[in-house]
PDB file of C-alpha atoms and ligand atoms in Angstrom:
ATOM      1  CA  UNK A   1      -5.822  -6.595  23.359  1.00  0.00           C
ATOM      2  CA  UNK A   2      -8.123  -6.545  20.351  1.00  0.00           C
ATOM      3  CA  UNK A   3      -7.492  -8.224  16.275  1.00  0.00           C
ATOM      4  CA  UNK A   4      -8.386  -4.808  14.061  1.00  0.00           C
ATOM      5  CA  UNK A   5      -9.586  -6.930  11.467  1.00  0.00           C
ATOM      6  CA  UNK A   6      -8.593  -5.485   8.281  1.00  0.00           C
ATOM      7  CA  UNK A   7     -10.383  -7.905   6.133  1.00  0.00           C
ATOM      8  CA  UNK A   8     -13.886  -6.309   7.657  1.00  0.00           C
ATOM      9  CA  UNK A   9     -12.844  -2.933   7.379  1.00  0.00           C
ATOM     10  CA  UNK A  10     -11.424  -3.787   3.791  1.00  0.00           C
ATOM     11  CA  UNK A  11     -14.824  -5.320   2.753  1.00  0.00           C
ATOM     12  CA  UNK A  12     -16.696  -1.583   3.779  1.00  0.00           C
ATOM     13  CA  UNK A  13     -14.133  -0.163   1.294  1.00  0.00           C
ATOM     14  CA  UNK A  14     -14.932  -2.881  -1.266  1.00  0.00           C
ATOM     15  CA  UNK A  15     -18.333  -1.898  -0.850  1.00  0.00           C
ATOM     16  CA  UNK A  16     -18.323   1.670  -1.284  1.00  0.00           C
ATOM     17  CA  UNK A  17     -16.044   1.141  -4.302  1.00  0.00           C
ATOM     18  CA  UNK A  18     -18.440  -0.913  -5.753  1.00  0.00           C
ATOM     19  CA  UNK A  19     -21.513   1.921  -5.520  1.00  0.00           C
ATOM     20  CA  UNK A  20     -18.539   4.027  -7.078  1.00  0.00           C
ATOM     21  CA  UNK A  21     -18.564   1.855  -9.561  1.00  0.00           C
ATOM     22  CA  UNK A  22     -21.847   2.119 -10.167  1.00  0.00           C
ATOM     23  CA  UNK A  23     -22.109   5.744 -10.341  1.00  0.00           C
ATOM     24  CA  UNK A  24     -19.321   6.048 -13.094  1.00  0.00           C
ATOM     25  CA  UNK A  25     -21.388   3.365 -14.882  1.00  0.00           C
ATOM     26  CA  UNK A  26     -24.755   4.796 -15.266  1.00  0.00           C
ATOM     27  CA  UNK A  27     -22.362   8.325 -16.191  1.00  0.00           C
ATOM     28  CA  UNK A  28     -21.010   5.866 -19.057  1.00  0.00           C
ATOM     29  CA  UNK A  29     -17.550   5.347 -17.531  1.00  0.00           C
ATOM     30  CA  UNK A  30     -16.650   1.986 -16.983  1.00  0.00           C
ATOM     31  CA  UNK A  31     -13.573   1.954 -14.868  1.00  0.00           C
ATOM     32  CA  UNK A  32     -10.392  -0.205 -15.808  1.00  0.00           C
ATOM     33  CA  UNK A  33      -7.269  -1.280 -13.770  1.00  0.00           C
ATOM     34  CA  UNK A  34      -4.165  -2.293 -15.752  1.00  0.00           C
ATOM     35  CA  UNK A  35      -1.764  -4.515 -13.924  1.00  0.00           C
ATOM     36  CA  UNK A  36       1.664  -5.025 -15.365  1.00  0.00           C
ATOM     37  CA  UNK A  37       4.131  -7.610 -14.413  1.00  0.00           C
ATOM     38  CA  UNK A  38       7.806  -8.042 -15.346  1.00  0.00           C
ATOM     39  CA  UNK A  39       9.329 -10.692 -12.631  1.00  0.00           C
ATOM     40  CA  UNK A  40       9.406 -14.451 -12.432  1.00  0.00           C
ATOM     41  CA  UNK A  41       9.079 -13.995  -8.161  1.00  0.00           C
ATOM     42  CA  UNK A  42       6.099 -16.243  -7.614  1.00  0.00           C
ATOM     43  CA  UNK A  43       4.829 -13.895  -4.704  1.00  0.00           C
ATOM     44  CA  UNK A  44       4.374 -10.857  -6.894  1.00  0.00           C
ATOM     45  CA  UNK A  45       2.630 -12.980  -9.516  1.00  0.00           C
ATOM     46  CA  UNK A  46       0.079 -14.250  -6.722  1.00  0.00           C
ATOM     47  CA  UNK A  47      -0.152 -10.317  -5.542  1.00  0.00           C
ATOM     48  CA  UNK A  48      -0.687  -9.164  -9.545  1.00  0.00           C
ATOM     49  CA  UNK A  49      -3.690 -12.070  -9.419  1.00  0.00           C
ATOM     50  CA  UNK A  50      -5.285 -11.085  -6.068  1.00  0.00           C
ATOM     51  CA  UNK A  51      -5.525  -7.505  -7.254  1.00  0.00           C
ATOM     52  CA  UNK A  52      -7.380  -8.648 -10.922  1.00  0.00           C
ATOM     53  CA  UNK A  53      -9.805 -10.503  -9.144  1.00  0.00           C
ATOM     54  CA  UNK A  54     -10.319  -7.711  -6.333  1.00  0.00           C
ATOM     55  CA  UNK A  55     -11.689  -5.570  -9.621  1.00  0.00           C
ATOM     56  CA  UNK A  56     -13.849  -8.361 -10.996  1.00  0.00           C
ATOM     57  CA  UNK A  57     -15.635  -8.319  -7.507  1.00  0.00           C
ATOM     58  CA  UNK A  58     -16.441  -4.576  -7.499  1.00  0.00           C
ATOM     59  CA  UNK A  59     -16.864  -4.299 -11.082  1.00  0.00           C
ATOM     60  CA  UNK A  60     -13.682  -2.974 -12.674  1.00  0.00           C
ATOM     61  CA  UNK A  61     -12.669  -3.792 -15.200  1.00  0.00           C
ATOM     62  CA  UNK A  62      -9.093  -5.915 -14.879  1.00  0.00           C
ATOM     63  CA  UNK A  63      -6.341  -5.457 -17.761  1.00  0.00           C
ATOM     64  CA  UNK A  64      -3.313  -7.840 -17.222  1.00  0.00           C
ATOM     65  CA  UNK A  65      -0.416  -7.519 -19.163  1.00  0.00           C
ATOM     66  CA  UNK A  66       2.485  -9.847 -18.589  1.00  0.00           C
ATOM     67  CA  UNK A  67       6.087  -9.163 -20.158  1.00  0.00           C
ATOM     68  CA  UNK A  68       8.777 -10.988 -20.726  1.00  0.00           C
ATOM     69  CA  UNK A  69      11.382 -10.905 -17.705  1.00  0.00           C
ATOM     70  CA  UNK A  70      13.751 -11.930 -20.744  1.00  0.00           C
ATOM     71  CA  UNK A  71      12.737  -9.453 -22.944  1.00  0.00           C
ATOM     72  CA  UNK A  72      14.513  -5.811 -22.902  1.00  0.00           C
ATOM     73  CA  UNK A  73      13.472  -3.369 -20.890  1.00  0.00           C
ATOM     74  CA  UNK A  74      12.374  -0.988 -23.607  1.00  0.00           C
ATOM     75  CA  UNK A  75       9.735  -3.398 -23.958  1.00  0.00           C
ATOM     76  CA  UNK A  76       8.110  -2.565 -20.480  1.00  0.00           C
ATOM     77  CA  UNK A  77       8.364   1.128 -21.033  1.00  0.00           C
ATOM     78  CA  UNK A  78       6.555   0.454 -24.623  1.00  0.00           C
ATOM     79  CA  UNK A  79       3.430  -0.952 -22.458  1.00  0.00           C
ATOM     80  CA  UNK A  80       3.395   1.723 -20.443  1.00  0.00           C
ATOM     81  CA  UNK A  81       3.370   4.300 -23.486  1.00  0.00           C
ATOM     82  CA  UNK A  82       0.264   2.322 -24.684  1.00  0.00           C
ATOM     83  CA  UNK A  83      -1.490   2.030 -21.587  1.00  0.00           C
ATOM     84  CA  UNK A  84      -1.147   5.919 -20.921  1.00  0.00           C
ATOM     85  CA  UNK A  85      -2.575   7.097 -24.592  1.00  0.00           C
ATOM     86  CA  UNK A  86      -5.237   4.197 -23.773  1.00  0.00           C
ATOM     87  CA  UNK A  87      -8.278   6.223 -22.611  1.00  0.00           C
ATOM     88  CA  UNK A  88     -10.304   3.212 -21.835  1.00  0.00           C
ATOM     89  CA  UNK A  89      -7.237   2.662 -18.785  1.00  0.00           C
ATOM     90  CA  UNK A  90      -8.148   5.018 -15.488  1.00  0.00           C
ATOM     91  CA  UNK A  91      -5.381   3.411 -13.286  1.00  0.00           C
ATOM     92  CA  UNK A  92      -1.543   1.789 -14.250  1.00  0.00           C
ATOM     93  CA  UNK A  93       0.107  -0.212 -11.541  1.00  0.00           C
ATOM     94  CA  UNK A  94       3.562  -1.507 -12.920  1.00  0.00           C
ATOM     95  CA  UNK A  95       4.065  -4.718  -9.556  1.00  0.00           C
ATOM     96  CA  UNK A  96       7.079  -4.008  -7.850  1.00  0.00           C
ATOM     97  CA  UNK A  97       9.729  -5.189  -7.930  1.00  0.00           C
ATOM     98  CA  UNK A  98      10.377  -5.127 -11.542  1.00  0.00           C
ATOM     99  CA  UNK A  99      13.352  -7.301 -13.281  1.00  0.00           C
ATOM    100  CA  UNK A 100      17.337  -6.108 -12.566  1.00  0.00           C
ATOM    101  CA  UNK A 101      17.620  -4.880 -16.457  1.00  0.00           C
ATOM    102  CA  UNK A 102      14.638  -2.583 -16.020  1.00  0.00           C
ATOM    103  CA  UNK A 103      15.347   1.209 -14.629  1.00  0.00           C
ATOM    104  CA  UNK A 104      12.713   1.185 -11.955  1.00  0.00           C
ATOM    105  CA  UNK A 105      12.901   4.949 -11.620  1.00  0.00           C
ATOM    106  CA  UNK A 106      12.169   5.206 -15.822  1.00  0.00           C
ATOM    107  CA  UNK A 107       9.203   2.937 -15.047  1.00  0.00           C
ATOM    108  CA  UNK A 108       8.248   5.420 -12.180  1.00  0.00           C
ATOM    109  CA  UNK A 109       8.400   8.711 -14.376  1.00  0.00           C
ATOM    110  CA  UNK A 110       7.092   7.005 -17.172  1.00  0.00           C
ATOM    111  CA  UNK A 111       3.571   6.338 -15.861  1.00  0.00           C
ATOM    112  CA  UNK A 112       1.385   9.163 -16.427  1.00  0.00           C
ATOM    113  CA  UNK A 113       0.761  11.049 -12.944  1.00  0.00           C
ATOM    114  CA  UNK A 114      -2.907  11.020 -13.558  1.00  0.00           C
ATOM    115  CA  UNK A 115      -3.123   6.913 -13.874  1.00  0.00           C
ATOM    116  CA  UNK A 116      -0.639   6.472 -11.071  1.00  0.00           C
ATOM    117  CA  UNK A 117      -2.778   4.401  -9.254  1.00  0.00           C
ATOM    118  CA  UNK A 118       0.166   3.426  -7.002  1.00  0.00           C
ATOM    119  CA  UNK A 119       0.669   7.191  -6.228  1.00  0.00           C
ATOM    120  CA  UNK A 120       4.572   6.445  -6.894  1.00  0.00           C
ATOM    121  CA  UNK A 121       5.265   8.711  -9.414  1.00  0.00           C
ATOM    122  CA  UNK A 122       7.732  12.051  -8.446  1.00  0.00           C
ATOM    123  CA  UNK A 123       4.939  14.259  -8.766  1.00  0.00           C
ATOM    124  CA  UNK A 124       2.705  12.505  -6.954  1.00  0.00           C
ATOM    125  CA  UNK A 125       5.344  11.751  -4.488  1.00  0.00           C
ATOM    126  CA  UNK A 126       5.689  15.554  -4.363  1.00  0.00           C
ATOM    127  CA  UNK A 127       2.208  16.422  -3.887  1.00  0.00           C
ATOM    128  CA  UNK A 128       2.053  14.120  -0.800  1.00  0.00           C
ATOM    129  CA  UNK A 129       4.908  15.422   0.502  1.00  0.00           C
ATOM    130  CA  UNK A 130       3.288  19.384  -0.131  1.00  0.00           C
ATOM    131  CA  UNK A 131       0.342  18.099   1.627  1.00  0.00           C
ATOM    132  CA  UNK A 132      -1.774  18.516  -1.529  1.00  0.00           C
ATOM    133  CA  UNK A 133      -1.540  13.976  -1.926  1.00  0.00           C
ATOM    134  CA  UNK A 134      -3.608  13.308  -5.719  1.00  0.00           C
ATOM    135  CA  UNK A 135      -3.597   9.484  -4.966  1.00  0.00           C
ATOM    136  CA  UNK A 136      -2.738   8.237  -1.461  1.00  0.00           C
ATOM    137  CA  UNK A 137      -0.156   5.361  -1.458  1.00  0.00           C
ATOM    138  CA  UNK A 138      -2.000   2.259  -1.250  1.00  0.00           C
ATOM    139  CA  UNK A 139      -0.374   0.528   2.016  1.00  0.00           C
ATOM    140  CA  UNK A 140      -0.176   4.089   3.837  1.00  0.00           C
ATOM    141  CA  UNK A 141      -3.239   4.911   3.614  1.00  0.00           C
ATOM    142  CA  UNK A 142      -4.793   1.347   4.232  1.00  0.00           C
ATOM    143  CA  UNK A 143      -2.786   1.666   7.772  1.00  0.00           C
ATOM    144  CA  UNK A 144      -4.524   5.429   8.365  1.00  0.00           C
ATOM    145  CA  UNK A 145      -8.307   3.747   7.429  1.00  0.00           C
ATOM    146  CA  UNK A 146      -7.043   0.769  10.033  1.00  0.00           C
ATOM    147  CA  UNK A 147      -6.040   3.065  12.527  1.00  0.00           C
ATOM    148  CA  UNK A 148      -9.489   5.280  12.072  1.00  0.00           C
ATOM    149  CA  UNK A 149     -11.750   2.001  12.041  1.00  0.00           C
ATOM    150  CA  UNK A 150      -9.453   1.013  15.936  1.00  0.00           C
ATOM    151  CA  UNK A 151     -10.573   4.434  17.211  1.00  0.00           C
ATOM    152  CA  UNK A 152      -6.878   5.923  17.432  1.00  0.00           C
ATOM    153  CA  UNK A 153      -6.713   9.817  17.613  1.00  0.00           C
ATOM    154  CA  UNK A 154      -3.638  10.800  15.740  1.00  0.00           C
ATOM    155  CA  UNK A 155      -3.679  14.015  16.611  1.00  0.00           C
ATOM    156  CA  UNK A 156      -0.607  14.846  18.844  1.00  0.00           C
ATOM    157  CA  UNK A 157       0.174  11.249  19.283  1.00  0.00           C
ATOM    158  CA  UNK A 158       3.227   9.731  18.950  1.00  0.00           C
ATOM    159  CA  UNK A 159       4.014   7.480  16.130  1.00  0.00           C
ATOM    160  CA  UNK A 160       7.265   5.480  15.259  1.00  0.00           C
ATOM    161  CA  UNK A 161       7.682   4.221  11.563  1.00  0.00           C
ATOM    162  CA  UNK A 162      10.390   1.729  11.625  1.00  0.00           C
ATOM    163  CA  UNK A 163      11.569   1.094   8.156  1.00  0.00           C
ATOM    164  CA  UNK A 164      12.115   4.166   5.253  1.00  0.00           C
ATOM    165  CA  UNK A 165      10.950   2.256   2.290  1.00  0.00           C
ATOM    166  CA  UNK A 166       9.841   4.935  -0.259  1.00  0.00           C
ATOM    167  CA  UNK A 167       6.689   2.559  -0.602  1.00  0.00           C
ATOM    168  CA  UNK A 168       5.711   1.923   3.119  1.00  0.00           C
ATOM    169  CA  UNK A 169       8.432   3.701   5.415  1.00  0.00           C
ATOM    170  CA  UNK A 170       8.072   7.031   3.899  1.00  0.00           C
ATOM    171  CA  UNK A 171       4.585   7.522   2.774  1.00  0.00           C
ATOM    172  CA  UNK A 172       3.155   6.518   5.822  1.00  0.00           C
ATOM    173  CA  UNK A 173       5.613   9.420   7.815  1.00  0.00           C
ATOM    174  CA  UNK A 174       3.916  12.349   5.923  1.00  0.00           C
ATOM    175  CA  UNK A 175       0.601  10.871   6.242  1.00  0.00           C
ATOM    176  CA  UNK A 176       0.822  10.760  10.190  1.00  0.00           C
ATOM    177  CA  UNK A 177       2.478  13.585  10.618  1.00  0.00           C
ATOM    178  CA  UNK A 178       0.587  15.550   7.794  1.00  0.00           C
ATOM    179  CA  UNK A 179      -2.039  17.914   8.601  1.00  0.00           C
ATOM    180  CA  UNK A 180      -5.180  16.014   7.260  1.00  0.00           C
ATOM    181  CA  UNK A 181      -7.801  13.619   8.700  1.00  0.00           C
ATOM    182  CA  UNK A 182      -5.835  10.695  10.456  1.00  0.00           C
ATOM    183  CA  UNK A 183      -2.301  12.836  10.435  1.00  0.00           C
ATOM    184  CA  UNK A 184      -1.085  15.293  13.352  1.00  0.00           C
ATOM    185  CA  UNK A 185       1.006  12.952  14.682  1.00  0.00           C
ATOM    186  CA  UNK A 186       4.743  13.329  16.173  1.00  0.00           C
ATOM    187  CA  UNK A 187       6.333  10.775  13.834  1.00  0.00           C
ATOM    188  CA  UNK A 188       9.797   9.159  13.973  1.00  0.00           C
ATOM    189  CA  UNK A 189      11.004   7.461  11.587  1.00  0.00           C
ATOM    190  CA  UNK A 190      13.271   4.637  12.573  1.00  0.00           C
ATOM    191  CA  UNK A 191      15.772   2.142  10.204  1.00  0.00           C
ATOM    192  CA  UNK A 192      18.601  -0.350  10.088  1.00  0.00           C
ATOM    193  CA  UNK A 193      21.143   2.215  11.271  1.00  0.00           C
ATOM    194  CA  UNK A 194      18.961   3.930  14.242  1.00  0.00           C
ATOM    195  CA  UNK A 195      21.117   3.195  17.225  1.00  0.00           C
ATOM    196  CA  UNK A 196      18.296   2.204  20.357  1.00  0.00           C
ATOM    197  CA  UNK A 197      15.174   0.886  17.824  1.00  0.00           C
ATOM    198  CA  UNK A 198      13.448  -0.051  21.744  1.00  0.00           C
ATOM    199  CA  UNK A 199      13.781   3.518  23.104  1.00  0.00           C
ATOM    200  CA  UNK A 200      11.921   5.160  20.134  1.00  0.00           C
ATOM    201  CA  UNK A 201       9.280   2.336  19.624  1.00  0.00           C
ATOM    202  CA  UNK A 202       8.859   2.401  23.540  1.00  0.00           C
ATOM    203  CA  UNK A 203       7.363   5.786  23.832  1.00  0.00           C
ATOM    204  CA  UNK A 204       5.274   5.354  20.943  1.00  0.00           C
ATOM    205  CA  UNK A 205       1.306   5.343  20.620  1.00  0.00           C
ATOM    206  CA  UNK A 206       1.348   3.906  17.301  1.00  0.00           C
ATOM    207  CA  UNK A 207       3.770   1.899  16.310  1.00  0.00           C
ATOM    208  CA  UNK A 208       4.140   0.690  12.238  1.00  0.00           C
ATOM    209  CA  UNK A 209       6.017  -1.941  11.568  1.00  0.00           C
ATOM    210  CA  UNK A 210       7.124  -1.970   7.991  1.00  0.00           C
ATOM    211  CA  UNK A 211      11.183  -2.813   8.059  1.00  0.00           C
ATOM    212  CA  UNK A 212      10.688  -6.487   6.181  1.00  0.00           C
ATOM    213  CA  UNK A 213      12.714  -8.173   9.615  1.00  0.00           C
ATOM    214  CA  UNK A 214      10.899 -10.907  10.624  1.00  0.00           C
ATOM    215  CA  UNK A 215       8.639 -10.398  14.041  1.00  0.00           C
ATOM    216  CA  UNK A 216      11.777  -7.884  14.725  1.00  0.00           C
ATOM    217  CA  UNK A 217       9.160  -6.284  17.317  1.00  0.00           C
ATOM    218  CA  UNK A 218       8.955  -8.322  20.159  1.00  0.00           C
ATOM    219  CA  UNK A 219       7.121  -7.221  23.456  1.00  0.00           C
ATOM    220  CA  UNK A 220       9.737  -5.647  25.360  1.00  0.00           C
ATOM    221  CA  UNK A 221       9.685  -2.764  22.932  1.00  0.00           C
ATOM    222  CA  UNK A 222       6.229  -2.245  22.730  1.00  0.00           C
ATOM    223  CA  UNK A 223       4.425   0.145  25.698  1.00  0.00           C
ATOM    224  CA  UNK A 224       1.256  -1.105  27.421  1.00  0.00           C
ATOM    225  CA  UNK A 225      -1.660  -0.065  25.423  1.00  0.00           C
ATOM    226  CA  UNK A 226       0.235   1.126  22.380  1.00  0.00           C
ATOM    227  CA  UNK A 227      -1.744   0.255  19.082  1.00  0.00           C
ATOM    228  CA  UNK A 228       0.594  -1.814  16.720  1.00  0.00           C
ATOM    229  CA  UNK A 229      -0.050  -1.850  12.725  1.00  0.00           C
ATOM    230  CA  UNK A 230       2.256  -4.926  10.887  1.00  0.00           C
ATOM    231  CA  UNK A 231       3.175  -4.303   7.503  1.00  0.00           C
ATOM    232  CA  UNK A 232       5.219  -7.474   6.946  1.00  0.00           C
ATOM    233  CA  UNK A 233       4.744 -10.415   5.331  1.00  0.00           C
ATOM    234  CA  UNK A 234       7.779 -12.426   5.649  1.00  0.00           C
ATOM    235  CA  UNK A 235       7.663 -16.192   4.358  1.00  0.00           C
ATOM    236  CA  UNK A 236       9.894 -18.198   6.901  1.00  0.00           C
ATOM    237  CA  UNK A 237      10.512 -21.944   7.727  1.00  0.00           C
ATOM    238  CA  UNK A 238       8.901 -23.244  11.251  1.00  0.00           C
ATOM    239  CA  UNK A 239       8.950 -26.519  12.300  1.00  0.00           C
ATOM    240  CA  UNK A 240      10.538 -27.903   8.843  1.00  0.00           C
ATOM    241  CA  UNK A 241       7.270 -25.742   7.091  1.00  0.00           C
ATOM    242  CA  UNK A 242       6.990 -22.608   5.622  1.00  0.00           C
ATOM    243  CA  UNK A 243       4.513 -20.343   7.156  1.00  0.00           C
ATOM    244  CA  UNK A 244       4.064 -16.396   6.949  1.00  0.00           C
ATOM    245  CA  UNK A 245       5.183 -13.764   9.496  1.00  0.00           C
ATOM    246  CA  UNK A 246       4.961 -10.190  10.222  1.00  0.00           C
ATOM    247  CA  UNK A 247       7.506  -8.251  11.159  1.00  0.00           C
ATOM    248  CA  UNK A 248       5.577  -8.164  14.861  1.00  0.00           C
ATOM    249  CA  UNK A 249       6.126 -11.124  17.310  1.00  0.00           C
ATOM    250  CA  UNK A 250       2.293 -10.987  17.617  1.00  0.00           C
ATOM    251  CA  UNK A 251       1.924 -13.890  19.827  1.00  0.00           C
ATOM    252  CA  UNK A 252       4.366 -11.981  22.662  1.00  0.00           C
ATOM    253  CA  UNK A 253       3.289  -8.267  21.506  1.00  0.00           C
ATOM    254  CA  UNK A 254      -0.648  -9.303  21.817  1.00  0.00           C
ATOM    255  CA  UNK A 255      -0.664  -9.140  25.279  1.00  0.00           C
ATOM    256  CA  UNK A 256       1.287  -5.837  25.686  1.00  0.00           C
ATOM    257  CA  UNK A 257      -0.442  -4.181  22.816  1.00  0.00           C
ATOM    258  CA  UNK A 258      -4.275  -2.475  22.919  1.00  0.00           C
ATOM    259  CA  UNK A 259      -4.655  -3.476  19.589  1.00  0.00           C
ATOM    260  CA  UNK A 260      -2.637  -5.292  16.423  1.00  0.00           C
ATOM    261  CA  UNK A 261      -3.502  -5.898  13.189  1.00  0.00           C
ATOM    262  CA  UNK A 262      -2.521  -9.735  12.536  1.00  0.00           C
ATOM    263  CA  UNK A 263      -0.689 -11.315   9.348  1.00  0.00           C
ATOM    264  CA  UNK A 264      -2.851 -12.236   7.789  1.00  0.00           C
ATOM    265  CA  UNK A 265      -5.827  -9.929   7.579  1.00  0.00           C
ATOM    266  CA  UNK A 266      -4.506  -6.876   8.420  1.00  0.00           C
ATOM    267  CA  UNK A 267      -2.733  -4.562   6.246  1.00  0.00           C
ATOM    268  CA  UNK A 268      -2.283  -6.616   3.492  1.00  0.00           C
ATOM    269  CA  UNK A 269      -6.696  -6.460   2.347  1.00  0.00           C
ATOM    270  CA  UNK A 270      -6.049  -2.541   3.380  1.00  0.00           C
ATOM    271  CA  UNK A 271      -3.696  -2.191   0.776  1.00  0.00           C
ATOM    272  CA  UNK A 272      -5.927  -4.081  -2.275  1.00  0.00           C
ATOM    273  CA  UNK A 273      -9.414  -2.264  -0.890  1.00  0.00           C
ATOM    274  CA  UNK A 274      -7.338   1.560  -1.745  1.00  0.00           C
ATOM    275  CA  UNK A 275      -6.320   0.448  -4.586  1.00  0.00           C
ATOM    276  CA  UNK A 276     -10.049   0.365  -6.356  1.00  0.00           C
ATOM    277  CA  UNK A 277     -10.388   3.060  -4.200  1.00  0.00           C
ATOM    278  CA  UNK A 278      -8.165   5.204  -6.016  1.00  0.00           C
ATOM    279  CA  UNK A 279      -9.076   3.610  -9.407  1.00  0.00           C
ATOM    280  CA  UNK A 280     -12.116   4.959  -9.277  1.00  0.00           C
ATOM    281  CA  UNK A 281     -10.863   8.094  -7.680  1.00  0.00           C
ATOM    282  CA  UNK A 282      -8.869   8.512 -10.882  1.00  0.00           C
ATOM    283  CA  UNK A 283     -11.808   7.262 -13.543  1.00  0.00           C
ATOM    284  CA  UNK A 284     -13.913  10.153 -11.875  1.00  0.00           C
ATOM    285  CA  UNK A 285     -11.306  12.623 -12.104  1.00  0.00           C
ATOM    286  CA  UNK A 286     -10.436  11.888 -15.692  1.00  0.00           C
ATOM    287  CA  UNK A 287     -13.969  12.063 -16.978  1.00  0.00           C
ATOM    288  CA  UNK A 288     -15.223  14.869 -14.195  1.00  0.00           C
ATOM    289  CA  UNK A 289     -17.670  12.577 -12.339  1.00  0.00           C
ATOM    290  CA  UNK A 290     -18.904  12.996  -9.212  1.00  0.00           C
ATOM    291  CA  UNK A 291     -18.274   9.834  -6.668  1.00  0.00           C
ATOM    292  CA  UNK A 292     -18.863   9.354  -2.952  1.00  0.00           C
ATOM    293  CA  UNK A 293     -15.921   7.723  -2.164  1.00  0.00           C
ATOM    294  CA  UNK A 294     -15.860   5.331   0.658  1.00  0.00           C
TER     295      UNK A 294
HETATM  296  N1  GUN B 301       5.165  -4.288  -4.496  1.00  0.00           N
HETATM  297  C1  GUN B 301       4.934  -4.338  -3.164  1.00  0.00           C
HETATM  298  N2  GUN B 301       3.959  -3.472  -2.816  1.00  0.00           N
HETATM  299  C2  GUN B 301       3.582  -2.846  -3.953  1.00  0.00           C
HETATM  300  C3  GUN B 301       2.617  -1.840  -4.230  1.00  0.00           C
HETATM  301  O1  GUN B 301       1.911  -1.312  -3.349  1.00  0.00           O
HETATM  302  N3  GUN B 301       2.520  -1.472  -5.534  1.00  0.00           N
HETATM  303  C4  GUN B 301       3.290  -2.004  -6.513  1.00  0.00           C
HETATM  304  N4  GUN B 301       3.118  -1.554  -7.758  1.00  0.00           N
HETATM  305  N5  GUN B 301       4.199  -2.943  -6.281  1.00  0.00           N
HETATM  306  C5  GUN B 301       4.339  -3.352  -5.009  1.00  0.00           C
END
C-alpha cells in the first residue's frame, strides 16, 4: 500500500501558481482572492484562514470580509454586489455553509459566474455538466490531480462515488466519467439510500469517499489493489480526546488498498492548491493573459 501524499503534490501546484502569479504581475495584474464568511462554526472560520494565508504564500492577494451571522441576510448579498463590480477582485468564494437566515441558492446565483472561484454557480455547474467545465470544483478536481500524481488510468476504470453532495458527490461523478484528461471512467454514484454500499464499492478501481460517515469504509468493502481517495474530515472523540477522521477506516483499508490518501494530507491541501489555481485561472481570463497553469 502506498500514502499519495497530497501535501507534496499540493506544494507542485502551489508552485506553479506562484510563477502564474508572476506572469500576471509583470502583465500588471495583481491577482486577488475574496473570502467571505457568514457562520460562527469555528471549523469554517479556521478553513476561511488557511485559504488567506495559502494566497499570501503564492502572492495573491487575500481580501477577507467577515459578516455578521446576526445581521440580515441582505447584508451578505450586498458584499457580494460589491465584490462583483470590484475589478481589483478575480475570484469570490462565499465559505460554506452560510447562516440558516441566508438563501444559500441566492448566494450561489448571486456571485458573478466569471469570479466563481468555487465553480458553484448554475452556470458553471452547467458547463461542467456539458463537458465545457470554466472553473473545476475545487475538491473534485484536487482528487483527479491526486489520482494523476498515484499513476491511476481512469480510462475505462471503474469508479464508485459514495456520497451526492452537489460540492464533492456530484462534481467529482462528471469529472470521472467526463470525457477529458483524468475522466473516462464507469462511475457509480452511491448514497444513504443505496441498498448493498459493499457490492458497488467492491468492484471498484477507485473508490471516493466523500459521504461525511465517519471511517464508514472499512476493509471488507474495499478490493485488493483498489486506489482509495478520503474526502472526510470528521472531528470525533477517541479515548476521551477529540481527534480527526476520514470517512475511510485507513488503518484496516491500508492493507487492502494499493494506495490511500490519509486525513490529514490528502485531499484536504488538494482542495486549497486549486483554489489559487483557479484564481489565477480567472485573473488571466478577465484581463486576457496568457498563464501556464500548473
Ligand atoms: N465548505 C466546504 N467546502 C467548501 C468549498 O469547497 N467551498 C466553499 N465555498 N465552502 C465550502
Amino acid at each position: 500500500m502506498t500514502d499519495i501524499d497530497g501535501s507534496a503534490v499540493a506544494a507542485e501546484i502551489r508552485s506553479g501558481v506562484a510563477n502564474c502569479v508572476e506572469t500576471l504581475t509583470e502583465a500588471g495584474v495583481e491577482p486577488a482572492l475574496a473570502t467571505v464568511l457568514m457562520s460562527d462554526d469555528p471549523a469554517s472560520e479556521t478553513y476561511v484562514s488557511m485559504k488567506q494565508n495559502d494566497c499570501e504564500e503564492v502572492g495573491i492577494e487575500g481580501v477577507h470580509v467577515d459578516v455578521d451571522s446576526e445581521a440580515p441576510a441582505a447584508e451578505l448579498y450586498d458584499t457580494i454586489d460589491e465584490l462583483n463590480a470590484d475589478d481589483g477582485v478575480h475570484g469570490i468564494l462565499v465559505q460554506m455553509p452560510v447562516v440558516d437566515h441566508v438563501d444559500t441558492r441566492r448566494v450561489l446565483r448571486s456571485v458573478d459566474p466569471a469570479k466563481d472561484v468555487d465553480g458553484f454557480h448554475p452556470e458553471n455547474v452547467g458547463r461542467l455538466v456539458a463537458g465545457n467545465p470554466r472553473f473545476k470544483p475545487c475538491t473534485p478536481h484536487g482528487i483527479q490531480r491526486l489520482l494523476d500524481a498515484a499513476g491511476v488510468d481512469t480510462e475505462g476504470a471503474e469508479a464508485v462515488v459514495v456520497g451526492r453532495s452537489d460540492i464533492v458527490g456530484k462534481p467529482t461523478a462528471n469529472l470521472l466519467f467526463g470525457r477529458g484528461e483524468g475522466g473516462h471512467a464507469t462511475t457509480t454514484v452511491c448514497h444513504s439510500r443505496t441498498e448493498d454500499l459493499a457490492e458497488h464499492t467492491r468492484r471498484a478501481d477507485v473508490v471516493v469517499a466523500a459521504a461525511g460517515v465517519p471511517e464508514m469504509i472499512t476493509a471488507d468493502m474495499v478490493s485488493e489493489g483498489a486506489t482509495v481517495i478520503d474526502v472526510g474530515i470528521n472531528r470525533v472523540e477517541r479515548d476521551g480526546e477529540s481527534t480527526l477522521v476520514g470517512d475511510v477506516d485507513y488503518e484496516g483499508v491500508r492493507d487492502t488498498a494499493g494506495a490511500i490518501t490519509p486525513v490529514p494530507g490528502g485531499v484536504g491541501p488538494m482542495t486549497r492548491a486549486m483554489l489559487l489555481y483557479n484564481t489565477v485561472n480567472a485573473a488571466a481570463e478577465q484581463h486576457g493573459v496568457d498563464v501556464d497553469l500548473p
